[in-house]
Amino acid sequence: MNILLKTKFALSVKRPFRLVGRVSSIRSISAVSASALILIACGSGGDGGNAATNTVASACNFSISSEPQALSAIEVEQIVAQGIEAASALGAKATFAVVDRSGNVLAVFKMNGAIEKINIGSLKDVPAQGLDGLNGIVPSELASIAKAITGAYLSSSGNAFSTRTASYIIQNHFAPGVLQTAGGPLFGVQFSQLPCGDLVTRGVTDSAGPKRSPLGLSADPGGFPLYKNGRVVGGVGVIADGIYGLDKDPASGSSDLDERIAQSALKGFEAPNCIRAERITAGGLALPYSNSDASLVNVSASTLGDAKVAGVGKLSAVDTYYDNTVIRAGVAFGTVASGFAPDTSAFKGSSGYILTSNATATNRYPPTSSQAPLALDKGGAGMSAAEVQELLSQAIAVANQARAQIRSPQGSAAQVTISVVDSAGNILGLVRAPDAPVFGTDVSLQKARTAAFFSSSFSASALSKQAPITYLGGMNFANGAPFTLDATYISGQSSAAKSFFGNPAVFSDGIAFSARAIGNIARPNFPDGIDANINGPFSKPLSTWSVFNDGLQLDLVYRGFTQAIVAPANTNNNCTGTDVSGNDGIATLKNGIQIFPGGFPIYRGNVFIGAIGVSGDGVDQDDMIGFLGLARAGKTLNTGIANAPAVLRADTLLPQGKRLRYAQCPQTPFNNSTEQNVCDGI
């Protein structure tokens, strides 16, 4: 299913696209001559100056503090004041948010006359579905918070990604607008960190993260990470134009109002040049960071009492996210209070980090025995706590060997989060590398649960029991009537799974599905990137598909997600809501599914017992760390734990005559090693 880019790609691409380095994680680019490939990478760091002077040859020599860093309240106020000054200079009325790296909201400020409610839209000329076209319901404050969290969560000391970067890597073509190319490497990541999930935390006070994002991750330009001494300390988000969308044509180089204001606001807290997105490659392409480098506003305000900004608005309360009593200081990431801290026990030797609980050093998710099926030490076929610990240890060891894909300098070790669940999706353990991007925490769990749910024998039945869905403010499938997940995605249409696979028992017959395999059938074209082809059964057709209306991934969580948007104080922590009988929704999928690679089911012999999920520094690296880590753990344990038997894997299936993919590992993946094809024969 690799799609070859045609020669015209090299001729039509404009800034910020650059073909760079070795193409490894998305597809082959065989028609572009080697002389056209430009290596963009860091040596050992990067400068911290304004990126308007960014050049490919800029030195990479920034230092990274050995101590955890945090924003002070004075610094947060400065960022907000600088943003207000920039907006005023541009004649705009904006809403601002600043968060720390764990997602705590430190300030929300709304200028007088700023838009109260935003419109969500991909600008597709189609009837409104999903979140696409949801107008006049979502407060602007939620959009600014989501943008700020996205900038903070996608970034690290090895990569700085903005919401523009996010827009580039989640669309149905990569690069966006280039036909006959597969979807972005993080296709579907926008529906993570959901405000209804069970892993994310909530509340207006400083507390252990990761905090929820009110709209998931954002693709609307105007969100950036904030840095101090080489470390991510948070993010800033701005909305002034009233449209929460995405950049469908990033090659145009067009500046964006929200982006100009937000990037001007972060003066003094810019990402080091060397790790900005255009220095990072994915699938051989450098990623965009900002189109506003040359149009920033020169700002100097440092407090809200400054004459340039005084009296133009006020701090704005946001229910369960921020009270407007005071601008708050951030929590230093890597301390117990942040929710992310070094492990002092099982994973200390591998520099593992854990999620801490209740601002204490207690591990939220220590290695734990399976609940379903019962653990082996309880007479069942499931996993014991010792086996879970070995799985996590072997996977983090692979990560420490692996060469990161989306991190500078080249040769950095992969920084990822790893989650293990039992067959019912219960969290059995979680470990992460010290500088893994925060977004991967929730995403690794989504990937594990996706593999677990669709590899079970009850997934089709569970989907059939979900209550009918009605979209807010838009049309549905049948002239506005409610629709059901089963009828839409499993059994009721010619494009649904049973017809698509030609198998009435699909998703109940025990076939093992990886997150990559589920992603194969959740694209608006199948195979991915062949534009004239039909959609996969878990995707909306291309005529209505958008990043705000992608299919089963959104529809599965639509009720819980929108409820959390309109009633953020609701305490529900299962995004799948309730079923037709009023019972709790699909417990296996409390935080939703994910549809890009990095999740695999776990077997003992021929018995499905759980799953592992990985997310962080490259999708093929995610696959390898999960797949190879599981294999190594099985060999060490010698208790029957293993990847799914080859005869049960989804890559034995040929829907529409095309084989699904199960796992894809980098060819020469390890630092200081020439070992190749490390996943062969597993």
XYZ file of C-alpha atoms in Angstrom:
682
model
C 0.000 0.000 0.000
C 2.990 2.320 -0.288
C 2.151 5.108 -2.692
C 4.848 6.417 -5.034
C 4.887 10.181 -5.427
C 5.091 11.328 -9.030
C 7.938 13.478 -10.322
C 5.649 16.532 -10.518
C 5.602 16.545 -6.686
C 9.153 17.907 -6.625
C 8.166 20.631 -9.068
C 4.933 21.782 -7.472
C 5.864 21.881 -3.809
C 6.478 25.348 -2.337
C 7.795 26.509 1.010
C 7.543 25.084 3.667
C 7.810 21.676 1.967
C 11.310 20.259 1.605
C 12.244 16.694 0.822
C 14.771 15.694 3.402
C 16.810 12.787 4.610
C 15.920 9.102 4.346
C 12.298 8.341 3.663
C 11.339 5.776 6.267
C 8.031 6.169 7.974
C 5.289 6.992 5.488
C 6.088 5.897 1.943
C 8.756 5.585 -0.734
C 9.575 8.603 -2.881
C 11.359 6.848 -5.715
C 10.692 9.322 -8.494
C 12.570 12.191 -6.847
C 16.279 12.259 -7.637
C 18.739 11.859 -4.806
C 20.167 15.275 -5.593
C 16.816 16.818 -4.641
C 16.999 15.430 -1.127
C 18.234 17.944 1.452
C 19.268 16.818 4.877
C 17.955 19.162 7.564
C 19.063 18.161 11.007
C 20.635 19.431 14.177
C 24.101 18.724 15.370
C 23.852 19.225 19.098
C 21.275 21.914 19.852
C 19.870 25.203 18.481
C 19.754 28.915 19.135
C 16.817 30.526 20.883
C 16.430 33.623 18.712
C 13.315 34.690 16.842
C 12.709 32.289 13.998
C 12.235 35.047 11.431
C 16.009 34.756 10.897
C 15.855 30.964 10.652
C 18.144 29.347 8.090
C 18.952 25.757 7.268
C 22.550 26.338 8.284
C 21.782 27.892 11.679
C 23.882 26.562 14.522
C 22.424 23.976 16.831
C 24.022 24.793 20.129
C 21.311 25.603 22.643
C 21.633 24.170 26.121
C 18.950 22.223 27.941
C 18.629 22.843 31.650
C 19.280 19.852 33.845
C 16.608 21.143 36.234
C 12.822 21.147 35.661
C 11.575 24.519 34.436
C 8.301 26.381 34.944
C 6.627 29.653 34.012
C 6.266 32.178 36.817
C 3.042 34.166 37.177
C 4.984 37.268 36.104
C 6.072 35.514 32.907
C 2.542 34.318 32.160
C 1.293 37.891 32.549
C 4.039 39.092 30.195
C 2.998 36.588 27.512
C -0.642 37.663 27.765
C 0.303 41.371 27.723
C 2.488 40.889 24.652
C -0.381 39.134 22.893
C -2.841 41.896 23.726
C -0.392 44.484 22.414
C 0.040 42.543 19.170
C -3.704 42.089 18.703
C -4.342 45.772 19.337
C -1.703 46.754 16.791
C -3.425 44.532 14.226
C -6.887 45.901 15.032
C -8.037 42.513 16.349
C -10.075 41.429 19.366
C -8.675 38.169 20.664
C -9.067 35.524 23.344
C -5.831 34.185 24.846
C -4.881 31.141 26.902
C -1.592 30.090 28.504
C -1.040 26.587 29.905
C 1.885 24.730 31.454
C 3.314 21.544 29.952
C 1.005 19.328 31.998
C -2.040 21.230 30.698
C -2.885 23.345 33.762
C -4.537 26.559 32.535
C -2.573 29.517 33.921
C -4.485 32.395 32.349
C -7.395 33.056 30.012
C -7.910 36.621 28.850
C -10.664 37.960 26.599
C -10.371 41.373 24.998
C -13.423 43.625 24.931
C -15.407 42.845 21.812
C -13.782 39.455 21.233
C -15.991 36.838 19.602
C -18.011 34.916 22.167
C -18.720 31.692 20.263
C -16.619 30.224 17.483
C -17.536 28.367 14.318
C -15.875 25.005 13.692
C -15.224 24.219 10.080
C -12.973 22.678 7.471
C -14.547 24.978 4.841
C -15.887 22.015 2.891
C -18.934 22.817 0.812
C -20.968 19.918 2.213
C -23.808 19.529 4.718
C -22.564 19.877 8.296
C -21.692 16.590 10.000
C -19.681 15.612 13.036
C -18.020 18.709 14.446
C -17.721 20.225 10.971
C -20.074 23.192 10.777
C -20.753 23.281 14.515
C -21.480 26.987 14.925
C -22.398 29.293 17.780
C -22.041 26.654 20.522
C -18.365 26.532 21.513
C -16.973 29.432 23.625
C -13.849 31.061 22.202
C -12.050 30.354 25.485
C -12.208 26.604 24.803
C -10.602 27.091 21.391
C -7.737 29.146 22.818
C -7.098 26.544 25.550
C -7.087 23.694 23.010
C -4.565 25.557 20.850
C -2.286 26.254 23.824
C -2.439 22.630 24.997
C -1.664 21.391 21.496
C 1.489 23.498 21.295
C 2.613 22.248 24.707
C 1.636 18.590 24.252
C 3.141 18.013 20.786
C 6.521 19.493 21.705
C 9.641 18.502 23.631
C 13.288 19.486 23.996
C 13.864 17.719 20.674
C 10.951 19.070 18.633
C 8.776 22.175 18.611
C 5.423 21.698 16.912
C 2.705 24.318 16.494
C -0.949 23.914 15.643
C 0.063 24.628 12.040
C 2.343 21.590 12.273
C -0.603 19.583 13.582
C -2.699 20.694 10.609
C -0.038 19.388 8.249
C 0.167 15.870 9.695
C -3.510 14.950 10.179
C -5.034 15.562 6.755
C -6.016 12.975 4.153
C -2.926 13.709 2.066
C 0.663 14.088 3.190
C 1.711 16.660 2.089
C -1.738 18.335 2.215
C -3.090 19.054 -1.235
C -0.711 16.662 -3.003
C -2.959 14.096 -4.668
C -2.292 10.363 -4.687
C -0.466 10.479 -1.368
C -1.450 8.722 1.836
C -2.800 10.458 4.919
C -0.646 12.340 7.401
C 1.509 10.354 9.833
C -0.627 11.404 12.823
C -3.938 10.985 11.000
C -6.607 10.973 13.729
C -4.532 12.434 16.574
C -6.914 15.414 16.793
C -9.354 13.160 18.637
C -7.115 12.542 21.633
C -6.769 14.238 25.030
C -10.578 14.305 24.908
C -12.326 16.098 27.782
C -14.415 12.987 28.508
C -11.536 10.494 28.801
C -10.498 8.522 31.867
C -6.723 9.041 31.750
C -6.751 12.846 31.458
C -7.338 14.840 34.638
C -9.490 17.916 35.195
C -9.884 20.855 37.532
C -8.977 24.541 37.816
C -6.225 24.173 40.416
C -2.669 23.019 39.863
C -2.880 19.254 39.821
C -1.239 16.247 38.293
C -1.515 16.049 34.505
C -2.018 15.314 31.779
C -5.005 17.644 31.786
C -7.802 17.253 29.263
C -8.125 19.505 26.228
C -11.622 20.930 25.703
C -11.601 20.283 21.931
C -8.956 17.597 21.620
C -5.795 18.581 19.752
C -6.072 21.612 17.471
C -5.095 22.046 13.814
C -6.006 25.735 13.705
C -2.936 28.005 13.371
C -2.439 30.145 16.463
C -1.034 27.701 19.037
C 2.660 27.483 19.986
C 4.856 25.858 22.633
C 6.674 28.028 25.191
C 10.304 27.359 26.128
C 12.666 28.254 28.969
C 16.271 27.083 29.009
C 15.664 24.499 26.311
C 12.674 22.908 27.995
C 8.998 23.104 27.110
C 7.186 24.950 29.882
C 3.764 25.328 28.306
C 1.844 26.702 25.376
C -0.015 29.803 24.210
C -3.194 29.785 22.148
C -5.065 32.632 20.451
C -8.300 32.946 18.539
C -9.394 36.255 17.032
C -10.945 35.372 13.673
C -13.796 33.275 15.119
C -13.074 30.263 12.882
C -11.648 27.107 14.457
C -10.405 25.254 11.412
C -7.153 24.184 9.755
C -4.794 25.228 6.982
C -5.797 23.207 3.923
C -3.104 24.788 1.747
C 0.018 25.202 3.882
C 2.184 25.509 0.763
C 0.622 28.909 0.041
C 2.698 30.579 2.729
C -0.274 32.720 3.728
C -0.028 34.410 7.112
C -2.802 33.875 9.656
C -4.149 36.480 12.095
C -4.320 34.126 15.084
C -0.825 32.863 14.339
C 0.669 36.371 14.050
C -0.769 37.348 17.428
C 0.225 34.123 19.206
C 3.759 34.080 17.836
C 4.224 37.746 18.765
C 2.974 36.914 22.276
C 5.659 34.297 22.905
C 8.544 36.764 22.498
C 11.253 35.719 24.928
C 9.875 32.179 25.162
C 10.453 31.017 21.577
C 11.440 27.486 20.654
C 15.132 27.087 19.824
C 15.449 27.435 16.048
C 17.111 24.094 15.633
C 14.135 22.085 16.872
C 11.361 24.011 15.147
C 9.184 21.768 12.993
C 10.896 22.701 9.732
C 14.026 21.044 11.154
C 12.113 17.796 11.739
C 11.287 15.230 9.089
C 8.427 12.789 8.688
C 8.231 10.556 5.668
C 11.060 12.559 4.134
C 9.263 15.897 4.435
C 10.196 18.817 6.646
C 7.191 20.059 8.595
C 5.861 23.633 8.809
C 5.927 25.668 12.009
C 4.774 29.187 11.144
C 3.911 31.318 8.140
C 4.182 34.483 10.213
C 7.910 34.821 10.858
C 8.166 37.907 8.649
C 5.018 39.623 9.942
C 5.358 39.594 13.723
C 4.432 42.612 15.826
C 7.259 44.167 17.834
C 5.916 44.091 21.392
C 7.243 45.413 24.681
C 4.348 45.251 27.185
C 5.142 43.205 30.266
C 2.108 43.607 32.546
C -1.632 44.023 32.164
C -1.222 47.442 33.750
C 1.017 48.649 30.940
C -0.455 51.708 29.236
C -0.382 49.913 25.868
C -2.753 47.180 27.044
C -4.588 48.411 30.138
C -8.376 48.327 30.180
C -8.863 46.406 26.926
C -10.374 43.296 28.516
C -10.206 41.000 31.500
C -9.378 37.545 32.748
C -12.152 35.134 31.783
C -13.408 32.232 33.912
C -13.803 28.875 32.173
C -15.808 26.272 34.063
C -13.538 23.479 35.416
C -10.531 24.832 33.492
C -9.731 28.256 34.956
C -11.137 30.644 37.511
C -10.373 34.269 36.812
C -9.199 35.197 40.294
C -5.490 35.290 39.498
C -2.838 34.575 36.891
C -1.096 31.410 38.062
C 2.431 30.078 37.854
C 3.055 26.847 36.009
C 4.137 23.564 37.573
C 7.617 22.364 36.650
C 7.335 19.323 34.387
C 9.228 16.356 35.767
C 8.300 17.044 39.373
C 5.831 14.927 41.306
C 3.307 17.771 41.341
C 3.237 17.911 37.530
C 1.991 14.334 37.262
C 5.135 13.218 35.393
C 8.149 12.191 37.473
C 11.149 9.835 37.385
C 10.413 6.335 38.606
C 12.354 5.310 41.680
C 11.491 1.637 41.411
C 11.104 -0.837 38.537
C 12.000 1.519 35.675
C 14.713 3.585 37.348
C 17.481 1.776 35.486
C 15.973 2.637 32.103
C 15.325 6.307 33.037
C 11.615 5.636 32.967
C 9.048 8.193 34.062
C 5.682 7.408 35.611
C 2.405 9.240 36.067
C 2.077 10.381 39.654
C -1.148 10.532 41.604
C -2.658 13.226 43.831
C 0.559 15.262 43.875
C 2.356 12.391 45.595
C 5.036 10.056 44.286
C 2.477 7.236 44.033
C 2.483 5.588 40.621
C -0.990 5.972 39.064
C -0.497 2.889 36.908
C 2.010 0.462 38.455
C 2.350 -2.982 36.838
C -0.861 -4.789 37.756
C -2.407 -8.178 37.067
C -5.122 -8.609 34.441
C -8.733 -8.274 35.453
C -10.101 -9.787 32.250
C -9.295 -12.517 31.688
C -8.070 -13.228 35.189
C -4.319 -13.148 35.583
C -2.253 -16.272 35.288
C -1.344 -15.973 38.973
C -5.086 -16.231 39.695
C -5.579 -19.318 37.576
C -6.551 -17.554 34.373
C -4.874 -16.855 31.046
C -4.288 -13.143 31.588
C -1.085 -11.372 32.620
C 0.540 -11.259 36.013
C 1.989 -8.015 37.354
C 5.484 -9.423 36.779
C 4.692 -10.099 33.133
C 3.319 -6.571 32.665
C 6.477 -5.143 34.204
C 8.619 -7.177 31.836
C 6.570 -6.033 28.838
C 7.020 -2.391 29.793
C 10.711 -2.856 30.605
C 11.491 -4.525 27.288
C 9.551 -1.917 25.322
C 11.277 1.039 27.004
C 14.614 -0.718 26.400
C 13.836 -0.887 22.670
C 12.925 2.806 22.746
C 16.248 3.629 24.381
C 18.023 1.827 21.512
C 15.877 3.305 18.759
C 16.713 6.340 16.647
C 13.909 8.897 16.949
C 12.158 10.008 13.772
C 10.658 13.346 14.837
C 13.384 14.678 17.105
C 16.593 16.666 16.786
C 19.503 16.262 16.854
C 19.745 13.234 14.591
C 20.670 10.144 16.530
C 18.546 11.031 19.554
C 16.897 8.095 21.275
C 13.166 7.711 20.784
C 11.105 9.281 23.555
C 7.749 7.530 23.873
C 4.976 6.527 26.240
C 4.045 2.842 26.550
C 0.742 1.521 27.885
C -0.405 -2.048 28.555
C -4.060 -3.038 28.971
C -5.906 -6.280 29.556
C -8.509 -7.691 27.173
C -11.204 -5.391 28.594
C -9.066 -2.251 28.267
C -8.169 -1.921 31.954
C -4.836 -0.125 32.373
C -2.239 -2.567 33.693
C 0.798 -0.319 33.505
C 2.296 2.766 31.884
C 5.854 4.042 31.540
C 7.366 6.861 29.505
C 10.711 8.303 28.541
C 11.698 11.560 30.300
C 11.124 13.936 27.358
C 8.385 12.088 25.515
C 5.774 14.508 24.142
C 2.797 14.672 26.485
C 0.222 13.934 23.772
C 1.561 10.388 23.525
C 0.427 9.584 27.050
C -3.246 9.466 26.143
C -2.554 8.302 22.583
C -0.532 5.269 23.686
C -3.518 4.170 25.753
C -5.886 4.804 22.845
C -3.701 2.636 20.608
C -3.546 -0.207 23.126
C -7.297 -0.110 23.638
C -7.941 0.059 19.893
C -5.934 -3.110 19.331
C -7.616 -4.785 22.297
C -11.160 -3.858 21.330
C -11.021 -4.821 17.659
C -9.093 -8.035 18.382
C -11.774 -9.196 20.781
C -14.722 -11.318 19.785
C -17.247 -8.780 21.106
C -16.392 -5.566 19.234
C -19.090 -5.885 16.568
C -21.682 -6.729 19.204
C -20.587 -3.839 21.434
C -20.897 -1.337 18.593
C -24.376 -2.638 17.783
C -25.547 -1.764 21.305
C -24.550 1.901 21.180
C -27.372 4.434 21.303
C -28.303 6.291 18.103
C -26.393 9.509 17.445
C -27.739 12.894 16.438
C -25.265 15.602 15.496
C -25.574 19.026 17.073
C -26.329 21.869 14.688
C -25.963 19.789 11.559
C -27.390 17.089 9.317
C -27.107 13.354 9.810
C -26.966 10.457 7.433
C -30.681 10.008 6.834
C -32.066 13.502 6.332
C -31.416 14.526 9.899
C -32.575 11.284 11.550
C -30.397 9.637 14.218
C -28.008 6.935 13.035
C -26.383 3.955 14.722
C -22.769 2.845 14.695
C -23.693 -0.708 13.739
C -25.799 0.249 10.739
C -23.276 2.793 9.539
C -19.971 1.027 10.111
C -20.547 -2.695 10.662
C -23.571 -4.203 8.985
C -26.078 -1.768 7.509
C -24.566 -0.407 4.290
C -22.722 -1.715 1.255
C -19.641 0.189 2.486
C -19.891 -1.188 6.052
C -17.379 -3.705 7.375
C -19.308 -6.930 6.789
C -19.793 -6.145 3.105
C -16.390 -4.539 2.740
C -14.619 -7.650 4.062
C -17.125 -10.048 2.542
C -17.365 -11.646 5.975
C -20.495 -11.517 8.153
C -18.401 -12.536 11.176
C -15.816 -9.761 10.896
C -14.861 -8.267 14.262
C -16.318 -11.256 16.040
C -14.162 -14.038 14.565
C -10.986 -13.588 16.615
C -8.754 -11.929 14.021
C -5.989 -9.842 15.601
C -6.061 -6.192 14.544
C -3.210 -3.778 15.169
C -3.777 -0.017 15.343
C -2.127 0.209 11.907
C -4.592 -2.285 10.447
C -7.552 -0.379 11.889
C -6.039 2.790 10.457
C -5.930 1.147 7.027
C -9.719 0.912 6.982
C -10.375 4.290 8.612
C -9.252 6.420 5.647
C -11.468 8.195 3.095
C -9.782 6.189 0.340
C -8.873 2.511 0.432
C -6.035 1.816 -0.056
C -4.932 5.051 1.560
C -3.899 7.668 -0.987
C -5.608 6.253 -4.088
C -7.970 9.163 -4.599
C -10.478 7.524 -6.928
C -11.097 4.594 -4.570
C -13.934 4.105 -2.100
C -13.608 4.892 1.583
C -12.659 2.308 4.166
C -15.594 1.028 6.241
C -14.589 3.033 9.349
C -14.286 6.330 7.459
C -16.781 8.815 6.111
C -16.726 8.957 2.310
C -14.453 11.621 0.864
C -17.460 13.739 -0.123
C -18.217 14.423 3.555
C -14.943 13.476 5.261
C -12.975 16.155 7.075
C -10.640 16.307 10.077
C -13.761 17.277 12.081
C -15.877 14.455 10.632
C -13.657 11.456 10.053
C -15.976 8.536 10.760
C -16.137 5.909 13.491
C -13.313 7.488 15.505
C -15.381 10.626 16.159
C -18.847 9.074 16.080
C -17.893 6.530 18.730
C -17.190 9.338 21.222
C -19.465 12.029 19.793
C -22.023 12.107 22.608
C -19.479 12.122 25.426
C -17.240 14.609 23.628
C -19.941 17.156 22.846
C -21.455 16.775 26.312
C -18.068 17.698 27.774
C -17.914 20.722 25.461
C -21.312 22.152 26.353
C -21.232 21.025 30.012
C -17.556 20.895 31.043
C -18.376 20.300 34.718
C -19.927 16.927 33.865
C -17.941 14.218 35.627
C -18.400 11.503 32.987
C -15.093 9.799 32.219
C -16.222 7.428 29.481
C -16.329 9.123 26.095
C -18.557 6.409 24.633
C -21.428 7.566 26.862
C -24.283 5.140 27.450
C -25.755 2.324 25.406
C -29.365 1.791 24.339
C -30.218 0.302 27.725
C -28.801 3.275 29.622
C -25.772 1.343 30.792
C -22.237 2.706 30.730
C -20.784 2.756 27.226
C -17.951 0.637 25.877
C -15.648 0.352 28.878
C -12.777 -0.857 26.703
C -12.738 2.495 24.875
C -13.249 5.109 27.589
C -10.848 7.548 25.937
C -11.716 6.665 22.336
C -9.804 4.891 19.585
C -6.721 5.900 17.619
C -6.139 5.238 13.927
C -2.421 5.575 13.337
C 0.234 2.917 14.078
C 1.636 1.745 17.403
C -0.819 -0.699 19.034
C -0.782 -4.526 19.116
C -2.822 -7.266 20.779
C -1.059 -9.591 23.225
C -1.579 -13.355 23.165
C -0.753 -16.335 25.296
C -0.599 -19.064 22.730
C -3.819 -18.656 20.748
C -5.622 -16.796 23.543
C -6.034 -13.016 23.260
C -5.252 -11.468 26.658
C -4.515 -7.748 26.223
C -2.651 -5.131 24.203
C 0.304 -2.756 24.160
C 0.321 0.793 22.790
C 3.226 3.134 22.026
C 3.291 6.787 20.979
C 5.981 9.419 20.688
C 8.797 9.774 18.168
C 7.673 8.389 14.788
C 4.910 6.009 13.746
C 7.184 3.236 12.463
C 9.232 3.596 15.636
C 5.999 3.266 17.629
C 5.222 0.056 15.756
C 8.694 -1.353 16.332
C 8.833 -0.534 20.037
C 5.494 -2.235 20.679
C 5.950 -5.191 18.326
C 9.602 -5.937 19.102
C 9.274 -5.091 22.799
C 6.445 -7.606 23.124
C 8.467 -10.264 21.289
C 11.525 -9.730 23.476
C 9.442 -9.864 26.644
C 7.889 -13.126 25.510
C 11.304 -14.645 24.889
C 12.598 -13.516 28.273
C 9.506 -14.628 30.198
C 9.050 -17.960 28.391
C 5.480 -18.094 29.716
C 3.704 -18.077 26.356
C 3.299 -14.285 26.140
C 3.743 -13.212 22.508
C 2.457 -11.278 19.562
C -0.609 -12.675 17.837
C 0.027 -15.907 15.936
C 0.763 -15.017 12.309
C -2.248 -16.969 11.038
C -4.589 -14.805 13.138
C -3.211 -11.400 12.150
C -5.140 -8.880 10.097
C -2.497 -8.899 7.368
C -3.896 -12.272 6.311
C -7.040 -10.424 5.176
C -7.594 -9.161 1.627
C -10.595 -6.805 1.723
C -11.395 -5.523 -1.764
C -8.417 -7.601 -2.932
C -5.916 -5.451 -0.976
C -3.897 -6.784 1.943
C -4.044 -4.957 5.271
C -0.830 -3.951 7.023
C -0.132 -5.172 10.550
C 3.310 -3.859 11.533
C 5.988 -1.776 9.844
C 9.390 -1.303 11.423
C 12.232 0.995 10.307
C 14.870 -0.779 8.256
C 17.983 0.209 10.254
C 16.416 1.499 13.447
C 19.054 1.555 16.181
C 21.663 4.081 17.154
C 25.251 2.787 17.042
C 24.149 -0.346 15.208
C 23.861 -1.523 11.607
C 21.298 -4.181 12.489
C 18.480 -4.289 9.935
C 14.994 -5.750 9.589
C 14.731 -6.311 13.328
C 11.053 -7.283 13.130
C 11.455 -9.967 10.496
C 10.265 -13.401 11.544
C 8.316 -12.249 14.587
